[in-house]
Amino acid sequence: PLENIFLVTTKNQIFSLRPYISNLKKENIISEPFGRDTAPAICLSALILEKRFGDATMVILPVDHIIKNTRAFFKNLVFAGKVAEAGPNLLTIGVKPRYPSIGYGYMETGKKLNGYYGIKRFIEKPKKAKAEALYKNKKYLWNSGIFIWKTSSILSMMKKYMPNMYYGMEDISRFDRKTGYSIMLEKEYSCFNPISIDYAIMEPVSKNERDKIFCIKSDFDWVDIGSWSSIEEIYDKDSDGNIILSNSNMIDVKNSIIVGDRDHKIGVIGLKGVIIVQTKSGTLVCNKNRAQEVKDLVRTFRAFE
């Protein structure tokens, strides 16, 4: 039901999201003062949900995913929920690699259990040679970033492996979300270094408490559109292998992605394997094989603001 759907976002994105979240109640929107990656967001959300629902089962769904076979997707989630509720278990959904991606994290599956697998270890975005080796090994799956657990399970792990974050968030969650909450939240968030839930919780648990962390192999089609190169899995290419989402004129351009405003003309000559993205606030030009470095580039811009 709609009342059980929560959105976590930063406060500077809420205005642009309003047309898409008009059905959500205000109290179901968890606003971060600024992004600190996924661990703080999940910790705060778990505390808020536990305060409201008790020991509830959480499903963490990133917004930059495309899932095509929704029936199989929901079936996997229901099964994962049952495993999560059977004990203090942390569940994630693994995806069979379709190619040797350097843009996704991987996980090595362990012993097969009753419809799910143990997890031996997580591997963050690998170099090309490593990705090719992982792709050939059937034990490795892409880490989808979809997580399922009870609030008590994730909070106990936050308390153990990230105690400063846990206790800081716990203090905030005691506040009424109207009286002094925003001030306290911003103060607490400024103390945290950005860290993903993978680094903060999933990796240490997979090393130290393997009897509490599991994965389910997905039965649905999944695409993470977190990078520009992932557009190739969504749109059709022309006869030269290009994806053109812009007002462009090109000569001898192959295997490239061109994105821009329709009222802005883009001319490209003699390039292969590039990404060009034009917006009102800036333009990106990069090699397709280095699209994952865009985040690093953004950080350099922010450093000079």
PDB file of C-alpha atoms in Angstrom:
ATOM      1  CA  PRO A   1       0.000   0.000   0.000  1.00  0.00           C
ATOM      2  CA  LEU A   2       1.017   3.594  -0.636  1.00  0.00           C
ATOM      3  CA  GLU A   3       1.376   4.377   3.066  1.00  0.00           C
ATOM      4  CA  ASN A   4       4.204   1.825   3.231  1.00  0.00           C
ATOM      5  CA  ILE A   5       6.242   3.489   0.470  1.00  0.00           C
ATOM      6  CA  PHE A   6       8.956   5.889   1.621  1.00  0.00           C
ATOM      7  CA  LEU A   7      11.242   8.065  -0.477  1.00  0.00           C
ATOM      8  CA  VAL A   8      14.704   9.130   0.668  1.00  0.00           C
ATOM      9  CA  THR A   9      16.198  12.102  -1.140  1.00  0.00           C
ATOM     10  CA  THR A  10      18.175  15.259  -0.494  1.00  0.00           C
ATOM     11  CA  LYS A  11      16.283  18.423   0.331  1.00  0.00           C
ATOM     12  CA  ASN A  12      17.498  20.239  -2.807  1.00  0.00           C
ATOM     13  CA  GLN A  13      15.838  17.585  -5.002  1.00  0.00           C
ATOM     14  CA  ILE A  14      12.395  17.599  -3.408  1.00  0.00           C
ATOM     15  CA  PHE A  15      11.040  20.484  -5.492  1.00  0.00           C
ATOM     16  CA  SER A  16      11.954  18.863  -8.828  1.00  0.00           C
ATOM     17  CA  LEU A  17      10.497  15.544  -7.637  1.00  0.00           C
ATOM     18  CA  ARG A  18       7.126  16.925  -6.535  1.00  0.00           C
ATOM     19  CA  PRO A  19       5.290  16.198  -9.839  1.00  0.00           C
ATOM     20  CA  TYR A  20       6.250  12.522  -9.475  1.00  0.00           C
ATOM     21  CA  ILE A  21       5.559  12.048  -5.759  1.00  0.00           C
ATOM     22  CA  SER A  22       2.290  13.941  -5.318  1.00  0.00           C
ATOM     23  CA  ASN A  23       0.576  10.795  -3.981  1.00  0.00           C
ATOM     24  CA  LEU A  24       3.094  10.359  -1.169  1.00  0.00           C
ATOM     25  CA  LYS A  25       2.306  11.855   2.203  1.00  0.00           C
ATOM     26  CA  LYS A  26       4.797  14.401   3.493  1.00  0.00           C
ATOM     27  CA  GLU A  27       5.762  12.170   6.421  1.00  0.00           C
ATOM     28  CA  ASN A  28       6.734   9.433   3.942  1.00  0.00           C
ATOM     29  CA  ILE A  29       9.442  11.613   2.413  1.00  0.00           C
ATOM     30  CA  ILE A  30      12.729  11.334   4.298  1.00  0.00           C
ATOM     31  CA  SER A  31      14.820  14.354   3.428  1.00  0.00           C
ATOM     32  CA  GLU A  32      18.598  14.352   3.846  1.00  0.00           C
ATOM     33  CA  PRO A  33      20.307  17.752   4.200  1.00  0.00           C
ATOM     34  CA  PHE A  34      22.904  16.557   1.674  1.00  0.00           C
ATOM     35  CA  GLY A  35      24.033  13.226   0.305  1.00  0.00           C
ATOM     36  CA  ARG A  36      26.391  11.019   2.299  1.00  0.00           C
ATOM     37  CA  ASP A  37      25.977   7.870   0.182  1.00  0.00           C
ATOM     38  CA  THR A  38      23.645   5.038   1.141  1.00  0.00           C
ATOM     39  CA  ALA A  39      24.683   3.978   4.661  1.00  0.00           C
ATOM     40  CA  PRO A  40      23.448   7.091   6.542  1.00  0.00           C
ATOM     41  CA  ALA A  41      20.248   7.195   4.471  1.00  0.00           C
ATOM     42  CA  ILE A  42      19.448   3.556   5.216  1.00  0.00           C
ATOM     43  CA  CYS A  43      20.295   3.874   8.908  1.00  0.00           C
ATOM     44  CA  LEU A  44      18.039   6.913   9.331  1.00  0.00           C
ATOM     45  CA  SER A  45      15.238   5.277   7.330  1.00  0.00           C
ATOM     46  CA  ALA A  46      15.388   2.082   9.395  1.00  0.00           C
ATOM     47  CA  LEU A  47      15.110   4.052  12.634  1.00  0.00           C
ATOM     48  CA  ILE A  48      12.145   6.057  11.328  1.00  0.00           C
ATOM     49  CA  LEU A  49      10.374   2.927  10.072  1.00  0.00           C
ATOM     50  CA  GLU A  50      10.963   1.057  13.311  1.00  0.00           C
ATOM     51  CA  LYS A  51       9.576   3.976  15.294  1.00  0.00           C
ATOM     52  CA  ARG A  52       6.457   3.994  13.108  1.00  0.00           C
ATOM     53  CA  PHE A  53       5.849   0.285  12.403  1.00  0.00           C
ATOM     54  CA  GLY A  54       7.891  -1.674  14.918  1.00  0.00           C
ATOM     55  CA  ASP A  55      10.199  -4.395  13.601  1.00  0.00           C
ATOM     56  CA  ALA A  56       9.206  -4.010   9.948  1.00  0.00           C
ATOM     57  CA  THR A  57      10.678  -5.629   6.841  1.00  0.00           C
ATOM     58  CA  MET A  58      12.462  -3.112   4.608  1.00  0.00           C
ATOM     59  CA  VAL A  59      13.095  -3.316   0.886  1.00  0.00           C
ATOM     60  CA  ILE A  60      15.748  -0.882  -0.378  1.00  0.00           C
ATOM     61  CA  LEU A  61      15.169   0.058  -4.033  1.00  0.00           C
ATOM     62  CA  PRO A  62      17.481   2.504  -5.855  1.00  0.00           C
ATOM     63  CA  VAL A  63      15.558   4.800  -8.194  1.00  0.00           C
ATOM     64  CA  ASP A  64      17.953   4.452 -11.143  1.00  0.00           C
ATOM     65  CA  HIS A  65      16.972   0.887 -12.043  1.00  0.00           C
ATOM     66  CA  ILE A  66      14.801  -0.385 -14.872  1.00  0.00           C
ATOM     67  CA  ILE A  67      13.018  -3.670 -14.129  1.00  0.00           C
ATOM     68  CA  LYS A  68      11.041  -5.210 -16.981  1.00  0.00           C
ATOM     69  CA  ASN A  69       9.591  -8.476 -15.683  1.00  0.00           C
ATOM     70  CA  THR A  70       7.756  -7.074 -12.674  1.00  0.00           C
ATOM     71  CA  ARG A  71       5.904 -10.293 -11.866  1.00  0.00           C
ATOM     72  CA  ALA A  72       9.180 -12.184 -11.395  1.00  0.00           C
ATOM     73  CA  PHE A  73      10.573  -9.194  -9.521  1.00  0.00           C
ATOM     74  CA  PHE A  74       7.761  -9.202  -6.961  1.00  0.00           C
ATOM     75  CA  LYS A  75       8.043 -12.974  -6.616  1.00  0.00           C
ATOM     76  CA  ASN A  76      11.736 -12.607  -5.757  1.00  0.00           C
ATOM     77  CA  LEU A  77      10.983  -9.856  -3.236  1.00  0.00           C
ATOM     78  CA  VAL A  78       8.300 -11.907  -1.479  1.00  0.00           C
ATOM     79  CA  PHE A  79      10.669 -14.861  -1.172  1.00  0.00           C
ATOM     80  CA  ALA A  80      13.501 -12.618   0.044  1.00  0.00           C
ATOM     81  CA  GLY A  81      11.169 -11.139   2.642  1.00  0.00           C
ATOM     82  CA  LYS A  82      10.423 -14.605   4.019  1.00  0.00           C
ATOM     83  CA  VAL A  83      14.139 -15.380   4.332  1.00  0.00           C
ATOM     84  CA  ALA A  84      14.761 -12.003   5.975  1.00  0.00           C
ATOM     85  CA  GLU A  85      11.977 -12.568   8.481  1.00  0.00           C
ATOM     86  CA  ALA A  86      13.245 -16.052   9.405  1.00  0.00           C
ATOM     87  CA  GLY A  87      16.158 -14.607  11.385  1.00  0.00           C
ATOM     88  CA  PRO A  88      18.594 -11.683  11.673  1.00  0.00           C
ATOM     89  CA  ASN A  89      19.353 -12.028   7.973  1.00  0.00           C
ATOM     90  CA  LEU A  90      20.568  -9.486   5.425  1.00  0.00           C
ATOM     91  CA  LEU A  91      19.429 -10.232   1.866  1.00  0.00           C
ATOM     92  CA  THR A  92      20.478  -8.805  -1.464  1.00  0.00           C
ATOM     93  CA  ILE A  93      19.485  -9.699  -5.006  1.00  0.00           C
ATOM     94  CA  GLY A  94      22.196 -10.793  -7.406  1.00  0.00           C
ATOM     95  CA  VAL A  95      21.965 -10.513 -11.182  1.00  0.00           C
ATOM     96  CA  LYS A  96      23.633 -12.901 -13.621  1.00  0.00           C
ATOM     97  CA  PRO A  97      26.208 -10.797 -15.525  1.00  0.00           C
ATOM     98  CA  ARG A  98      25.338 -10.186 -19.170  1.00  0.00           C
ATOM     99  CA  TYR A  99      28.821  -8.882 -20.026  1.00  0.00           C
ATOM    100  CA  PRO A 100      32.089  -8.081 -18.171  1.00  0.00           C
ATOM    101  CA  SER A 101      30.974  -4.773 -16.656  1.00  0.00           C
ATOM    102  CA  ILE A 102      33.447  -2.456 -14.940  1.00  0.00           C
ATOM    103  CA  GLY A 103      30.556  -0.297 -13.744  1.00  0.00           C
ATOM    104  CA  TYR A 104      28.880  -2.770 -11.376  1.00  0.00           C
ATOM    105  CA  GLY A 105      30.016  -4.374  -8.150  1.00  0.00           C
ATOM    106  CA  TYR A 106      30.139  -8.171  -7.958  1.00  0.00           C
ATOM    107  CA  MET A 107      29.606 -10.757  -5.234  1.00  0.00           C
ATOM    108  CA  GLU A 108      30.892 -14.294  -4.944  1.00  0.00           C
ATOM    109  CA  THR A 109      28.155 -16.725  -4.044  1.00  0.00           C
ATOM    110  CA  GLY A 110      28.754 -19.457  -1.505  1.00  0.00           C
ATOM    111  CA  LYS A 111      26.795 -22.536  -0.541  1.00  0.00           C
ATOM    112  CA  LYS A 112      23.406 -23.001  -2.174  1.00  0.00           C
ATOM    113  CA  LEU A 113      20.653 -23.233   0.404  1.00  0.00           C
ATOM    114  CA  ASN A 114      16.886 -23.568   0.032  1.00  0.00           C
ATOM    115  CA  GLY A 115      16.405 -21.268  -2.953  1.00  0.00           C
ATOM    116  CA  TYR A 116      19.097 -18.767  -2.004  1.00  0.00           C
ATOM    117  CA  TYR A 117      22.876 -18.563  -1.580  1.00  0.00           C
ATOM    118  CA  GLY A 118      25.463 -17.597   0.965  1.00  0.00           C
ATOM    119  CA  ILE A 119      27.807 -14.737   0.115  1.00  0.00           C
ATOM    120  CA  LYS A 120      31.571 -15.208   0.393  1.00  0.00           C
ATOM    121  CA  ARG A 121      32.670 -11.710  -0.533  1.00  0.00           C
ATOM    122  CA  PHE A 122      31.889  -8.499  -2.365  1.00  0.00           C
ATOM    123  CA  ILE A 123      34.072  -7.008  -5.084  1.00  0.00           C
ATOM    124  CA  GLU A 124      33.721  -3.346  -5.932  1.00  0.00           C
ATOM    125  CA  LYS A 125      33.777  -2.117  -9.527  1.00  0.00           C
ATOM    126  CA  PRO A 126      36.698  -4.057 -11.064  1.00  0.00           C
ATOM    127  CA  LYS A 127      39.227  -3.232 -13.738  1.00  0.00           C
ATOM    128  CA  LYS A 128      38.577  -4.631 -17.216  1.00  0.00           C
ATOM    129  CA  ALA A 129      40.735  -7.776 -16.906  1.00  0.00           C
ATOM    130  CA  LYS A 130      39.236  -8.627 -13.530  1.00  0.00           C
ATOM    131  CA  ALA A 131      35.706  -8.040 -14.831  1.00  0.00           C
ATOM    132  CA  GLU A 132      36.318 -10.455 -17.701  1.00  0.00           C
ATOM    133  CA  ALA A 133      37.492 -13.154 -15.269  1.00  0.00           C
ATOM    134  CA  LEU A 134      34.479 -12.627 -12.999  1.00  0.00           C
ATOM    135  CA  TYR A 135      32.121 -12.751 -15.971  1.00  0.00           C
ATOM    136  CA  LYS A 136      33.412 -16.203 -16.943  1.00  0.00           C
ATOM    137  CA  ASN A 137      33.027 -17.581 -13.406  1.00  0.00           C
ATOM    138  CA  LYS A 138      29.455 -18.692 -12.684  1.00  0.00           C
ATOM    139  CA  LYS A 139      29.916 -18.110  -8.950  1.00  0.00           C
ATOM    140  CA  TYR A 140      29.874 -14.336  -9.419  1.00  0.00           C
ATOM    141  CA  LEU A 141      26.803 -12.141  -9.720  1.00  0.00           C
ATOM    142  CA  TRP A 142      26.308  -8.436 -10.146  1.00  0.00           C
ATOM    143  CA  ASN A 143      25.355  -6.711  -6.926  1.00  0.00           C
ATOM    144  CA  SER A 144      22.027  -5.068  -7.781  1.00  0.00           C
ATOM    145  CA  GLY A 145      21.978  -2.758  -4.763  1.00  0.00           C
ATOM    146  CA  ILE A 146      18.514  -4.064  -3.836  1.00  0.00           C
ATOM    147  CA  PHE A 147      18.434  -5.082  -0.175  1.00  0.00           C
ATOM    148  CA  ILE A 148      15.839  -6.784   2.033  1.00  0.00           C
ATOM    149  CA  TRP A 149      15.954  -7.095   5.835  1.00  0.00           C
ATOM    150  CA  LYS A 150      14.096  -6.428   9.045  1.00  0.00           C
ATOM    151  CA  THR A 151      14.730  -3.072  10.673  1.00  0.00           C
ATOM    152  CA  SER A 152      16.066  -4.854  13.756  1.00  0.00           C
ATOM    153  CA  SER A 153      18.572  -6.808  11.628  1.00  0.00           C
ATOM    154  CA  ILE A 154      20.112  -3.840   9.846  1.00  0.00           C
ATOM    155  CA  LEU A 155      20.089  -1.648  12.955  1.00  0.00           C
ATOM    156  CA  SER A 156      21.893  -4.276  15.023  1.00  0.00           C
ATOM    157  CA  MET A 157      24.588  -4.409  12.330  1.00  0.00           C
ATOM    158  CA  MET A 158      24.790  -0.612  12.156  1.00  0.00           C
ATOM    159  CA  LYS A 159      25.200  -0.560  15.927  1.00  0.00           C
ATOM    160  CA  LYS A 160      28.020  -3.118  15.713  1.00  0.00           C
ATOM    161  CA  TYR A 161      29.960  -1.907  12.670  1.00  0.00           C
ATOM    162  CA  MET A 162      29.061   1.812  12.489  1.00  0.00           C
ATOM    163  CA  PRO A 163      28.332   2.749  16.132  1.00  0.00           C
ATOM    164  CA  ASN A 164      28.963   6.483  15.786  1.00  0.00           C
ATOM    165  CA  MET A 165      26.550   6.704  12.888  1.00  0.00           C
ATOM    166  CA  TYR A 166      23.962   4.529  14.614  1.00  0.00           C
ATOM    167  CA  TYR A 167      23.909   6.475  17.875  1.00  0.00           C
ATOM    168  CA  GLY A 168      23.971   9.813  16.076  1.00  0.00           C
ATOM    169  CA  MET A 169      20.987   8.812  13.951  1.00  0.00           C
ATOM    170  CA  GLU A 170      19.215   7.324  16.948  1.00  0.00           C
ATOM    171  CA  ASP A 171      19.412  10.675  18.735  1.00  0.00           C
ATOM    172  CA  ILE A 172      17.917  12.398  15.687  1.00  0.00           C
ATOM    173  CA  SER A 173      15.113   9.859  15.285  1.00  0.00           C
ATOM    174  CA  ARG A 174      13.873  10.659  18.790  1.00  0.00           C
ATOM    175  CA  PHE A 175      13.085  14.206  17.698  1.00  0.00           C
ATOM    176  CA  ASP A 176       9.686  15.111  16.368  1.00  0.00           C
ATOM    177  CA  ARG A 177      10.227  15.572  12.621  1.00  0.00           C
ATOM    178  CA  LYS A 178       8.962  19.143  12.925  1.00  0.00           C
ATOM    179  CA  THR A 179      10.611  20.516  16.071  1.00  0.00           C
ATOM    180  CA  GLY A 180      14.374  20.975  15.773  1.00  0.00           C
ATOM    181  CA  TYR A 181      14.702  17.892  13.603  1.00  0.00           C
ATOM    182  CA  SER A 182      16.206  19.543  10.513  1.00  0.00           C
ATOM    183  CA  ILE A 183      18.816  21.441  12.509  1.00  0.00           C
ATOM    184  CA  MET A 184      19.913  18.332  14.387  1.00  0.00           C
ATOM    185  CA  LEU A 185      19.935  16.243  11.214  1.00  0.00           C
ATOM    186  CA  GLU A 186      22.158  18.669   9.322  1.00  0.00           C
ATOM    187  CA  LYS A 187      24.531  18.932  12.272  1.00  0.00           C
ATOM    188  CA  GLU A 188      24.804  15.149  12.548  1.00  0.00           C
ATOM    189  CA  TYR A 189      25.144  14.549   8.793  1.00  0.00           C
ATOM    190  CA  SER A 190      28.051  16.982   8.590  1.00  0.00           C
ATOM    191  CA  CYS A 191      29.996  14.634  10.906  1.00  0.00           C
ATOM    192  CA  PHE A 192      29.728  11.658   8.539  1.00  0.00           C
ATOM    193  CA  ASN A 193      32.089  10.805   5.725  1.00  0.00           C
ATOM    194  CA  PRO A 194      30.265   9.422   2.674  1.00  0.00           C
ATOM    195  CA  ILE A 195      30.056   5.635   2.847  1.00  0.00           C
ATOM    196  CA  SER A 196      27.908   3.082   1.042  1.00  0.00           C
ATOM    197  CA  ILE A 197      25.942   0.367   2.798  1.00  0.00           C
ATOM    198  CA  ASP A 198      28.151  -2.122   0.941  1.00  0.00           C
ATOM    199  CA  TYR A 199      31.349  -0.834   2.552  1.00  0.00           C
ATOM    200  CA  ALA A 200      29.769  -0.044   5.914  1.00  0.00           C
ATOM    201  CA  ILE A 201      27.792  -3.237   6.503  1.00  0.00           C
ATOM    202  CA  MET A 202      27.614  -5.818   3.718  1.00  0.00           C
ATOM    203  CA  GLU A 203      31.364  -6.342   3.286  1.00  0.00           C
ATOM    204  CA  PRO A 204      32.260  -6.680   6.992  1.00  0.00           C
ATOM    205  CA  VAL A 205      29.278  -8.964   7.623  1.00  0.00           C
ATOM    206  CA  SER A 206      30.284 -11.172   4.667  1.00  0.00           C
ATOM    207  CA  LYS A 207      33.731 -11.537   6.274  1.00  0.00           C
ATOM    208  CA  ASN A 208      32.727 -11.967   9.902  1.00  0.00           C
ATOM    209  CA  GLU A 209      29.147 -13.280   9.996  1.00  0.00           C
ATOM    210  CA  ARG A 210      28.469 -15.266   6.846  1.00  0.00           C
ATOM    211  CA  ASP A 211      25.572 -17.068   8.484  1.00  0.00           C
ATOM    212  CA  LYS A 212      23.612 -13.805   8.386  1.00  0.00           C
ATOM    213  CA  ILE A 213      24.096 -12.601   4.823  1.00  0.00           C
ATOM    214  CA  PHE A 214      22.550 -14.149   1.713  1.00  0.00           C
ATOM    215  CA  CYS A 215      21.595 -13.441  -1.882  1.00  0.00           C
ATOM    216  CA  ILE A 216      18.872 -14.495  -4.267  1.00  0.00           C
ATOM    217  CA  LYS A 217      19.531 -14.874  -7.987  1.00  0.00           C
ATOM    218  CA  SER A 218      17.167 -12.612  -9.875  1.00  0.00           C
ATOM    219  CA  ASP A 219      14.543 -14.001 -12.229  1.00  0.00           C
ATOM    220  CA  PHE A 220      13.859 -10.584 -13.773  1.00  0.00           C
ATOM    221  CA  ASP A 221      15.516  -8.314 -16.343  1.00  0.00           C
ATOM    222  CA  TRP A 222      17.496  -5.572 -14.606  1.00  0.00           C
ATOM    223  CA  VAL A 223      19.341  -2.502 -15.864  1.00  0.00           C
ATOM    224  CA  ASP A 224      21.102   0.055 -13.694  1.00  0.00           C
ATOM    225  CA  ILE A 225      20.939   3.386 -15.519  1.00  0.00           C
ATOM    226  CA  GLY A 226      23.376   5.081 -13.156  1.00  0.00           C
ATOM    227  CA  SER A 227      25.856   5.812 -15.949  1.00  0.00           C
ATOM    228  CA  TRP A 228      25.547   7.241 -19.449  1.00  0.00           C
ATOM    229  CA  SER A 229      26.936   4.065 -21.013  1.00  0.00           C
ATOM    230  CA  SER A 230      23.935   2.100 -19.679  1.00  0.00           C
ATOM    231  CA  ILE A 231      21.782   3.922 -22.259  1.00  0.00           C
ATOM    232  CA  GLU A 232      23.018   1.300 -24.714  1.00  0.00           C
ATOM    233  CA  GLU A 233      20.870  -1.292 -22.931  1.00  0.00           C
ATOM    234  CA  ILE A 234      17.728   0.807 -23.344  1.00  0.00           C
ATOM    235  CA  TYR A 235      17.769   2.513 -26.750  1.00  0.00           C
ATOM    236  CA  ASP A 236      18.260   1.123 -30.249  1.00  0.00           C
ATOM    237  CA  LYS A 237      21.403   1.998 -32.192  1.00  0.00           C
ATOM    238  CA  ASP A 238      21.591   3.315 -35.733  1.00  0.00           C
ATOM    239  CA  SER A 239      23.513   1.613 -38.541  1.00  0.00           C
ATOM    240  CA  ASP A 240      26.798   3.091 -37.257  1.00  0.00           C
ATOM    241  CA  GLY A 241      26.240   1.877 -33.706  1.00  0.00           C
ATOM    242  CA  ASN A 242      25.278   5.323 -32.419  1.00  0.00           C
ATOM    243  CA  ILE A 243      22.512   6.329 -30.015  1.00  0.00           C
ATOM    244  CA  ILE A 244      21.345   9.841 -30.868  1.00  0.00           C
ATOM    245  CA  LEU A 245      19.063  11.677 -28.443  1.00  0.00           C
ATOM    246  CA  SER A 246      19.761  15.174 -29.700  1.00  0.00           C
ATOM    247  CA  ASN A 247      19.622  17.606 -32.613  1.00  0.00           C
ATOM    248  CA  SER A 248      22.876  16.426 -34.179  1.00  0.00           C
ATOM    249  CA  ASN A 249      24.717  16.509 -37.489  1.00  0.00           C
ATOM    250  CA  MET A 250      27.529  13.965 -37.745  1.00  0.00           C
ATOM    251  CA  ILE A 251      30.241  12.923 -40.162  1.00  0.00           C
ATOM    252  CA  ASP A 252      32.084   9.630 -39.670  1.00  0.00           C
ATOM    253  CA  VAL A 253      30.896   9.052 -36.087  1.00  0.00           C
ATOM    254  CA  LYS A 254      30.579   5.494 -34.809  1.00  0.00           C
ATOM    255  CA  ASN A 255      29.640   3.627 -31.623  1.00  0.00           C
ATOM    256  CA  SER A 256      28.874   6.832 -29.745  1.00  0.00           C
ATOM    257  CA  ILE A 257      26.146   8.315 -27.546  1.00  0.00           C
ATOM    258  CA  ILE A 258      24.998  11.882 -28.220  1.00  0.00           C
ATOM    259  CA  VAL A 259      22.469  13.495 -25.866  1.00  0.00           C
ATOM    260  CA  GLY A 260      21.295  17.105 -25.905  1.00  0.00           C
ATOM    261  CA  ASP A 261      18.461  19.615 -25.954  1.00  0.00           C
ATOM    262  CA  ARG A 262      16.409  19.687 -29.148  1.00  0.00           C
ATOM    263  CA  ASP A 263      16.932  23.439 -29.529  1.00  0.00           C
ATOM    264  CA  HIS A 264      20.720  23.085 -29.305  1.00  0.00           C
ATOM    265  CA  LYS A 265      22.613  21.842 -32.379  1.00  0.00           C
ATOM    266  CA  ILE A 266      25.554  19.481 -31.901  1.00  0.00           C
ATOM    267  CA  GLY A 267      28.083  18.843 -34.664  1.00  0.00           C
ATOM    268  CA  VAL A 268      30.445  15.880 -34.396  1.00  0.00           C
ATOM    269  CA  ILE A 269      33.169  14.794 -36.842  1.00  0.00           C
ATOM    270  CA  GLY A 270      35.414  11.745 -36.906  1.00  0.00           C
ATOM    271  CA  LEU A 271      34.897  10.370 -33.406  1.00  0.00           C
ATOM    272  CA  LYS A 272      34.418   6.790 -32.263  1.00  0.00           C
ATOM    273  CA  GLY A 273      33.334   5.392 -28.916  1.00  0.00           C
ATOM    274  CA  VAL A 274      32.538   8.685 -27.202  1.00  0.00           C
ATOM    275  CA  ILE A 275      29.760  10.085 -25.053  1.00  0.00           C
ATOM    276  CA  ILE A 276      28.632  13.677 -25.541  1.00  0.00           C
ATOM    277  CA  VAL A 277      25.984  15.090 -23.219  1.00  0.00           C
ATOM    278  CA  GLN A 278      24.849  18.705 -23.555  1.00  0.00           C
ATOM    279  CA  THR A 279      22.664  20.394 -20.932  1.00  0.00           C
ATOM    280  CA  LYS A 280      21.870  23.998 -20.071  1.00  0.00           C
ATOM    281  CA  SER A 281      24.365  23.961 -17.212  1.00  0.00           C
ATOM    282  CA  GLY A 282      27.258  22.136 -18.856  1.00  0.00           C
ATOM    283  CA  THR A 283      28.612  19.710 -21.442  1.00  0.00           C
ATOM    284  CA  LEU A 284      30.298  16.343 -20.986  1.00  0.00           C
ATOM    285  CA  VAL A 285      32.627  14.728 -23.515  1.00  0.00           C
ATOM    286  CA  CYS A 286      34.283  11.432 -22.596  1.00  0.00           C
ATOM    287  CA  ASN A 287      35.435   8.068 -23.860  1.00  0.00           C
ATOM    288  CA  LYS A 288      32.695   5.448 -23.439  1.00  0.00           C
ATOM    289  CA  ASN A 289      35.116   3.167 -21.632  1.00  0.00           C
ATOM    290  CA  ARG A 290      35.648   5.834 -18.958  1.00  0.00           C
ATOM    291  CA  ALA A 291      32.032   6.803 -18.318  1.00  0.00           C
ATOM    292  CA  GLN A 292      32.294   5.569 -14.721  1.00  0.00           C
ATOM    293  CA  GLU A 293      34.751   8.395 -13.986  1.00  0.00           C
ATOM    294  CA  VAL A 294      32.076  11.070 -14.398  1.00  0.00           C
ATOM    295  CA  LYS A 295      31.517  11.067 -10.622  1.00  0.00           C
ATOM    296  CA  ASP A 296      35.193  11.911 -10.122  1.00  0.00           C
ATOM    297  CA  LEU A 297      34.867  14.747 -12.609  1.00  0.00           C
ATOM    298  CA  VAL A 298      31.822  16.145 -10.803  1.00  0.00           C
ATOM    299  CA  ARG A 299      33.783  16.166  -7.547  1.00  0.00           C
ATOM    300  CA  THR A 300      36.508  18.284  -9.146  1.00  0.00           C
ATOM    301  CA  PHE A 301      33.906  20.846 -10.250  1.00  0.00           C
ATOM    302  CA  ARG A 302      32.413  20.979  -6.761  1.00  0.00           C
ATOM    303  CA  ALA A 303      35.846  21.521  -5.247  1.00  0.00           C
ATOM    304  CA  PHE A 304      36.114  24.824  -7.124  1.00  0.00           C
ATOM    305  CA  GLU A 305      32.587  26.087  -6.418  1.00  0.00           C
TER     306      GLU A 305
END
